[in-house]
PDB file of C-alpha atoms in Angstrom:
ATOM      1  CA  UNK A   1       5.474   1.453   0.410  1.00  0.00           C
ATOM      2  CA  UNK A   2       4.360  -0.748   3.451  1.00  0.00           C
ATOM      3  CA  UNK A   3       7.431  -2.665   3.967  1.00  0.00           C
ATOM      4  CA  UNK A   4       9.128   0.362   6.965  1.00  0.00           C
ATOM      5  CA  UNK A   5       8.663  -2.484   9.535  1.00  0.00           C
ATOM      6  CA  UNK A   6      10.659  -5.384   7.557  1.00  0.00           C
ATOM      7  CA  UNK A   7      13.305  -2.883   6.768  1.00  0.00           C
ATOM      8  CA  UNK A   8      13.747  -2.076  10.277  1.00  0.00           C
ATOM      9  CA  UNK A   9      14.065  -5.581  10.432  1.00  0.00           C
ATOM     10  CA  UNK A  10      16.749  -6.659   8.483  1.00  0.00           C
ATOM     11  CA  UNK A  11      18.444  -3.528   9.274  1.00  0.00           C
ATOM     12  CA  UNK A  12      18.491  -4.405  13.077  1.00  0.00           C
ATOM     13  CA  UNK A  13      19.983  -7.746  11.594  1.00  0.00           C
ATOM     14  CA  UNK A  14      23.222  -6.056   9.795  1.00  0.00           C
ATOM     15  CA  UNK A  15      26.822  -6.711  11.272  1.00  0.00           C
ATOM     16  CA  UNK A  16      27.454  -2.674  10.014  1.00  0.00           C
ATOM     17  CA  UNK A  17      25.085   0.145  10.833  1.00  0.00           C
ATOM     18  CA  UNK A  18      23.168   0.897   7.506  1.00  0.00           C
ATOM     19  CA  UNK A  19      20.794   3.850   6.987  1.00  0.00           C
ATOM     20  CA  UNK A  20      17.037   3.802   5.935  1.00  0.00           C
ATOM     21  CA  UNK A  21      16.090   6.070   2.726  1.00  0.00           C
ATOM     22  CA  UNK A  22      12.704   8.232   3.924  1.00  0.00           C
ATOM     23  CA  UNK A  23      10.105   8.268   1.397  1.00  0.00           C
ATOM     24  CA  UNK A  24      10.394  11.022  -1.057  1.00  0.00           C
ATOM     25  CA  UNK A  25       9.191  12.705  -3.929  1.00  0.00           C
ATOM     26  CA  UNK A  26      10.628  11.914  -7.347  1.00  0.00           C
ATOM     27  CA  UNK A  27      12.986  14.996  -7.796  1.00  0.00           C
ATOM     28  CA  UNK A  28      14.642  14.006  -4.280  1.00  0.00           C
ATOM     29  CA  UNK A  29      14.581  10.437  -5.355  1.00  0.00           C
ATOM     30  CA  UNK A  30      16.136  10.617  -8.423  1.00  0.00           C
ATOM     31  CA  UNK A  31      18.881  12.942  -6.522  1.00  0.00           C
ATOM     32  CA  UNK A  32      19.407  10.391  -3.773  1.00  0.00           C
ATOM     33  CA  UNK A  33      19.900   7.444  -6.846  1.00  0.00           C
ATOM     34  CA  UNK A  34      22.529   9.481  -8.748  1.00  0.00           C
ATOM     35  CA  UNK A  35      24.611   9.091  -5.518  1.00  0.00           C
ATOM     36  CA  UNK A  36      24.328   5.219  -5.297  1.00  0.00           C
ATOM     37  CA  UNK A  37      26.856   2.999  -6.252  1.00  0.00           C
ATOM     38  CA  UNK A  38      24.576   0.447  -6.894  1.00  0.00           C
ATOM     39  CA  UNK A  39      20.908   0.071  -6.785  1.00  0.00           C
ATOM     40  CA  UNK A  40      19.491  -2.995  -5.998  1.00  0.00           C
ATOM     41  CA  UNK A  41      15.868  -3.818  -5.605  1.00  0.00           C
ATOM     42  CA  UNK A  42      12.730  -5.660  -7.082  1.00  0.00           C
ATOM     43  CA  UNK A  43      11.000  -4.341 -10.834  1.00  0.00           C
ATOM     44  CA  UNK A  44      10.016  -1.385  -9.749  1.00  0.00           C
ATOM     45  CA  UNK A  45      10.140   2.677 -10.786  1.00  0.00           C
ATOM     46  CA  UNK A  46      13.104   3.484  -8.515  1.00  0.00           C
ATOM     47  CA  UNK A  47      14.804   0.239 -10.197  1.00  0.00           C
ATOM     48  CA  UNK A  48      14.265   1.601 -13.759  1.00  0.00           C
ATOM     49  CA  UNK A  49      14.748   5.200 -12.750  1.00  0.00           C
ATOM     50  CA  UNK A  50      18.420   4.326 -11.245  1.00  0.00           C
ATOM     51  CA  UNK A  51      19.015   2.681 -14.211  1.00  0.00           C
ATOM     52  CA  UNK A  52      18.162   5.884 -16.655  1.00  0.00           C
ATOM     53  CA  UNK A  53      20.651   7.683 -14.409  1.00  0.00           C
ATOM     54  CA  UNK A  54      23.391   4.983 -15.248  1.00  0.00           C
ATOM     55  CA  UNK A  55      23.380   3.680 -11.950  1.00  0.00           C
ATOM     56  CA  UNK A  56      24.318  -0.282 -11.776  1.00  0.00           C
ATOM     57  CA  UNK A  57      21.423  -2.098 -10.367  1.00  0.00           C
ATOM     58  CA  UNK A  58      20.883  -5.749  -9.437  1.00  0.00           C
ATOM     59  CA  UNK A  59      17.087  -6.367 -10.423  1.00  0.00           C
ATOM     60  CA  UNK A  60      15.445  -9.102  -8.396  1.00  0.00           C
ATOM     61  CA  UNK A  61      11.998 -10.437 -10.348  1.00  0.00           C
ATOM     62  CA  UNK A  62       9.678 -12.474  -9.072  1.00  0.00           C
ATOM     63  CA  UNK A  63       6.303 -12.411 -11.112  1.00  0.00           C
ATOM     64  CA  UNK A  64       7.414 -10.344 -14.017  1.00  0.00           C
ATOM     65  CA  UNK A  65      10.076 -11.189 -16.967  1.00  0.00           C
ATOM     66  CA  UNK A  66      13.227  -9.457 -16.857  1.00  0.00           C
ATOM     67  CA  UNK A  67      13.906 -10.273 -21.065  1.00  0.00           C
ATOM     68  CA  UNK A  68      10.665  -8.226 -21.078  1.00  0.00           C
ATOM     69  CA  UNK A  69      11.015  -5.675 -18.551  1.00  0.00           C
ATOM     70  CA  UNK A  70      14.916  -5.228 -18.743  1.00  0.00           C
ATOM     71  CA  UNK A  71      16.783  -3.734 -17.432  1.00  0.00           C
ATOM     72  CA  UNK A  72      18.804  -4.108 -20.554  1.00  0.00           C
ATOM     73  CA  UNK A  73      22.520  -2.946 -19.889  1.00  0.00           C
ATOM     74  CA  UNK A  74      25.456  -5.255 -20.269  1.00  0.00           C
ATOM     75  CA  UNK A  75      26.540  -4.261 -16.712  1.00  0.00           C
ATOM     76  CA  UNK A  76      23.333  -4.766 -15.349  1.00  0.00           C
ATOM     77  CA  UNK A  77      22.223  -8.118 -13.364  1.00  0.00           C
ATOM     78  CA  UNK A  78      19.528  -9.716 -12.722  1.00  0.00           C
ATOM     79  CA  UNK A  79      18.091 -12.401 -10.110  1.00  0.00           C
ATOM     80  CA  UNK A  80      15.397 -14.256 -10.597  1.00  0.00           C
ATOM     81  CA  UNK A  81      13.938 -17.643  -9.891  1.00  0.00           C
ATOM     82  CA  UNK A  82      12.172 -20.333 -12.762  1.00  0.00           C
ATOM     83  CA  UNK A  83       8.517 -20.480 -11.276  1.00  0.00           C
ATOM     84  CA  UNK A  84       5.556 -22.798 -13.200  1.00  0.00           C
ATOM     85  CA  UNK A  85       2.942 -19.870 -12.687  1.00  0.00           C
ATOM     86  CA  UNK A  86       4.935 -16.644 -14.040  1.00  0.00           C
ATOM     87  CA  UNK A  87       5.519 -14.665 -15.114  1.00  0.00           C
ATOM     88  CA  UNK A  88       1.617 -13.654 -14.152  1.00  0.00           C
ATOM     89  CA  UNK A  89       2.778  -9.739 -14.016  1.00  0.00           C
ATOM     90  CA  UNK A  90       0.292  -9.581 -10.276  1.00  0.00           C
ATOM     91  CA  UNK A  91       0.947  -6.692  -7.790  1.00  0.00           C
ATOM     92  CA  UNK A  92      -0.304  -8.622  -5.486  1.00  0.00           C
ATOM     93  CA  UNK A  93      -0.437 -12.663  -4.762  1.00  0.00           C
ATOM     94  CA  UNK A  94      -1.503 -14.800  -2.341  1.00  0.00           C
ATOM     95  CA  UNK A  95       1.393 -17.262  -2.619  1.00  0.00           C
ATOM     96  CA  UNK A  96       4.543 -14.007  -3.387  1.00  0.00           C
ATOM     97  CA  UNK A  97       7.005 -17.491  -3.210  1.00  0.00           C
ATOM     98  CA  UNK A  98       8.649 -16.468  -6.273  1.00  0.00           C
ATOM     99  CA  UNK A  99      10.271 -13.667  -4.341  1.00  0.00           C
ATOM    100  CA  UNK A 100      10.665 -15.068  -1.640  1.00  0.00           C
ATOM    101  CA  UNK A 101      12.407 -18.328  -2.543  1.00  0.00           C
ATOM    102  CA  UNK A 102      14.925 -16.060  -4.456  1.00  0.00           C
ATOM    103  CA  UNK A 103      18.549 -17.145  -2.499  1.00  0.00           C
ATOM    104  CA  UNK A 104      20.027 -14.685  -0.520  1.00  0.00           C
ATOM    105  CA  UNK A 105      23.300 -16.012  -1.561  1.00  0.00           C
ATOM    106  CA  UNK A 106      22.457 -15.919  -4.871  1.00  0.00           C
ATOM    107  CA  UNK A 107      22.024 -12.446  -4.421  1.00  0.00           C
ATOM    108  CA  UNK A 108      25.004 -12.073  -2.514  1.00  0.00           C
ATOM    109  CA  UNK A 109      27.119 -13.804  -5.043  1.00  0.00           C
ATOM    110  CA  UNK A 110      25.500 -10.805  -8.496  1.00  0.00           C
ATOM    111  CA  UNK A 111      26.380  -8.074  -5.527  1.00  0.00           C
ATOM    112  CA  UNK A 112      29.718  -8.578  -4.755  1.00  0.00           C
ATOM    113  CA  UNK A 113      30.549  -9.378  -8.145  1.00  0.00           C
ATOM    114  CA  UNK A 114      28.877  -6.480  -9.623  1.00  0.00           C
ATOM    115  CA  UNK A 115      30.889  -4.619  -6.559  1.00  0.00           C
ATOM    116  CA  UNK A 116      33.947  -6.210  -7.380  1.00  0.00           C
ATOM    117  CA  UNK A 117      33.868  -4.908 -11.233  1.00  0.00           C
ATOM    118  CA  UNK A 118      32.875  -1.617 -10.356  1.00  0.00           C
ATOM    119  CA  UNK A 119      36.083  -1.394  -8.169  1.00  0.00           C
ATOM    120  CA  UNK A 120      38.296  -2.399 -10.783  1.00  0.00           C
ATOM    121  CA  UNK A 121      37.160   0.598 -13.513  1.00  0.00           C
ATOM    122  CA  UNK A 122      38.072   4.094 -12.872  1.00  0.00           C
ATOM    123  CA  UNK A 123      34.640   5.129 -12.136  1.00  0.00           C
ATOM    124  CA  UNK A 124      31.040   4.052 -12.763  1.00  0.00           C
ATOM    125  CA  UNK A 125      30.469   6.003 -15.921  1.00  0.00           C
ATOM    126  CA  UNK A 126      33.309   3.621 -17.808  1.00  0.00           C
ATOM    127  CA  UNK A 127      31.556   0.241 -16.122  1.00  0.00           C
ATOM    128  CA  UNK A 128      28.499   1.651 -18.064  1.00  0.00           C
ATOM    129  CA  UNK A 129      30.164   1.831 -21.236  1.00  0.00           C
ATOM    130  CA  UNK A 130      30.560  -1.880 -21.024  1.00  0.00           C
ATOM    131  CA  UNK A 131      27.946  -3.457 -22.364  1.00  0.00           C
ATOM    132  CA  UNK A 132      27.924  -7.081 -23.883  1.00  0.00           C
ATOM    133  CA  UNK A 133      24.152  -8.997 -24.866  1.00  0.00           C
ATOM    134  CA  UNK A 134      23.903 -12.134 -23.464  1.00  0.00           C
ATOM    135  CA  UNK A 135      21.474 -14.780 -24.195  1.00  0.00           C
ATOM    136  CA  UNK A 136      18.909 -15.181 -21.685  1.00  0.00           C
ATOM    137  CA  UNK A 137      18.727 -19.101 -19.796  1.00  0.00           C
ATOM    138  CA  UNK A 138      15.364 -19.982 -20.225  1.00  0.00           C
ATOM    139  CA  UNK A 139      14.425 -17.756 -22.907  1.00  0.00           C
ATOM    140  CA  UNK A 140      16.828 -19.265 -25.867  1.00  0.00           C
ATOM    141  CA  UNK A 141      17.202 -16.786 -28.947  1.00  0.00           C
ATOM    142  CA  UNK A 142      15.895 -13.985 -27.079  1.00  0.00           C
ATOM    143  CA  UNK A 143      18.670 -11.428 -26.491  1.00  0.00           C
ATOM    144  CA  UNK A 144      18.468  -9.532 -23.147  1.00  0.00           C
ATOM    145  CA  UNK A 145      21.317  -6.972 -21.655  1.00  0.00           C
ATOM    146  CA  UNK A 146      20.692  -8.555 -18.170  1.00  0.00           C
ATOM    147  CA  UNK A 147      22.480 -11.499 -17.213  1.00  0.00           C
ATOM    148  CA  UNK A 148      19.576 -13.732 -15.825  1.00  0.00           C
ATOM    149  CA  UNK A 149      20.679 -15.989 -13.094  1.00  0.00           C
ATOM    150  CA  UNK A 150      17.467 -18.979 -13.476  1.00  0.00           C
ATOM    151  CA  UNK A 151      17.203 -21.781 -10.633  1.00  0.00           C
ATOM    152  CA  UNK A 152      15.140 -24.204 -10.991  1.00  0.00           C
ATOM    153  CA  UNK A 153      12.331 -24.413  -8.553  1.00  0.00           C
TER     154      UNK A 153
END
């Protein structure tokens, strides 16, 4: 909510014409996700509600944990960078430079790989199936479904 203007924004900034999702109720939401191929997208209840619908999404947290807040599939991904006041779990923050110092490429790079395996299953219901734990960087003997991609700030 709030952000129309920025997307509007980067879309008017994409080399392919891309489409805008209108704000909707939950029903209509959760219809609109089961078509996705991927979600992608900050912690948030569309992020977690793709997810219960076995969409593939690409989780991007700033001030909360994702060994905490999953999401916890094998196939999952997550990108997030090492910050020395988080995770503080705020809505709202005056400094919001843990999201925004997130690379794009980075990013980039969990996208088309995530794309890239997708493409070579036979649909996304068997790239579900897959799931491996991995060992979170940064959290060591924690076990977390989400591959966590850490920089170091």
């Amino acid at each position: 909510p709030g952000e129309r203007g920025l997307a509007e924004q980067v879309k008017r900034h994409m080399q392919r014409p891309g489409h805008l999702v209108p704000e909707m109720g939950l029903p209509a939401l959760a219809s609109f996700l089961r078509g996705c191929d991927i979600f992608i997208g900050g912690d948030s209840g569309p992020l977690h509600l793709a997810a219960a619908l076995g969409v593939p999404v690409l989780g991007l947290y700033g001030p909360s944990d994702p060994v905490r807040n999953g999401p916890f599939r094998g196939t999952d991904r997550v990108v997030t960078v090492a910050r020395p006041c988080g995770p503080c779990y705020k809505r709202n923050c005056a400094h919001a430079w843990c999201m925004d110092s997130i690379p794009v490429e980075q990013v980039w790079q969990a996208v088309t790989g995530m794309v890239g395996s997708l493409a070579g299953r036979s649909g996304k219901d068997e790239a579900l199936r897959a799931s491996e734990s991995r060992s979170c960087p940064g959290n060591p003997g924690k076990e977390n479904r989400a591959f966590c991609a850490k920089e170091k700030a």
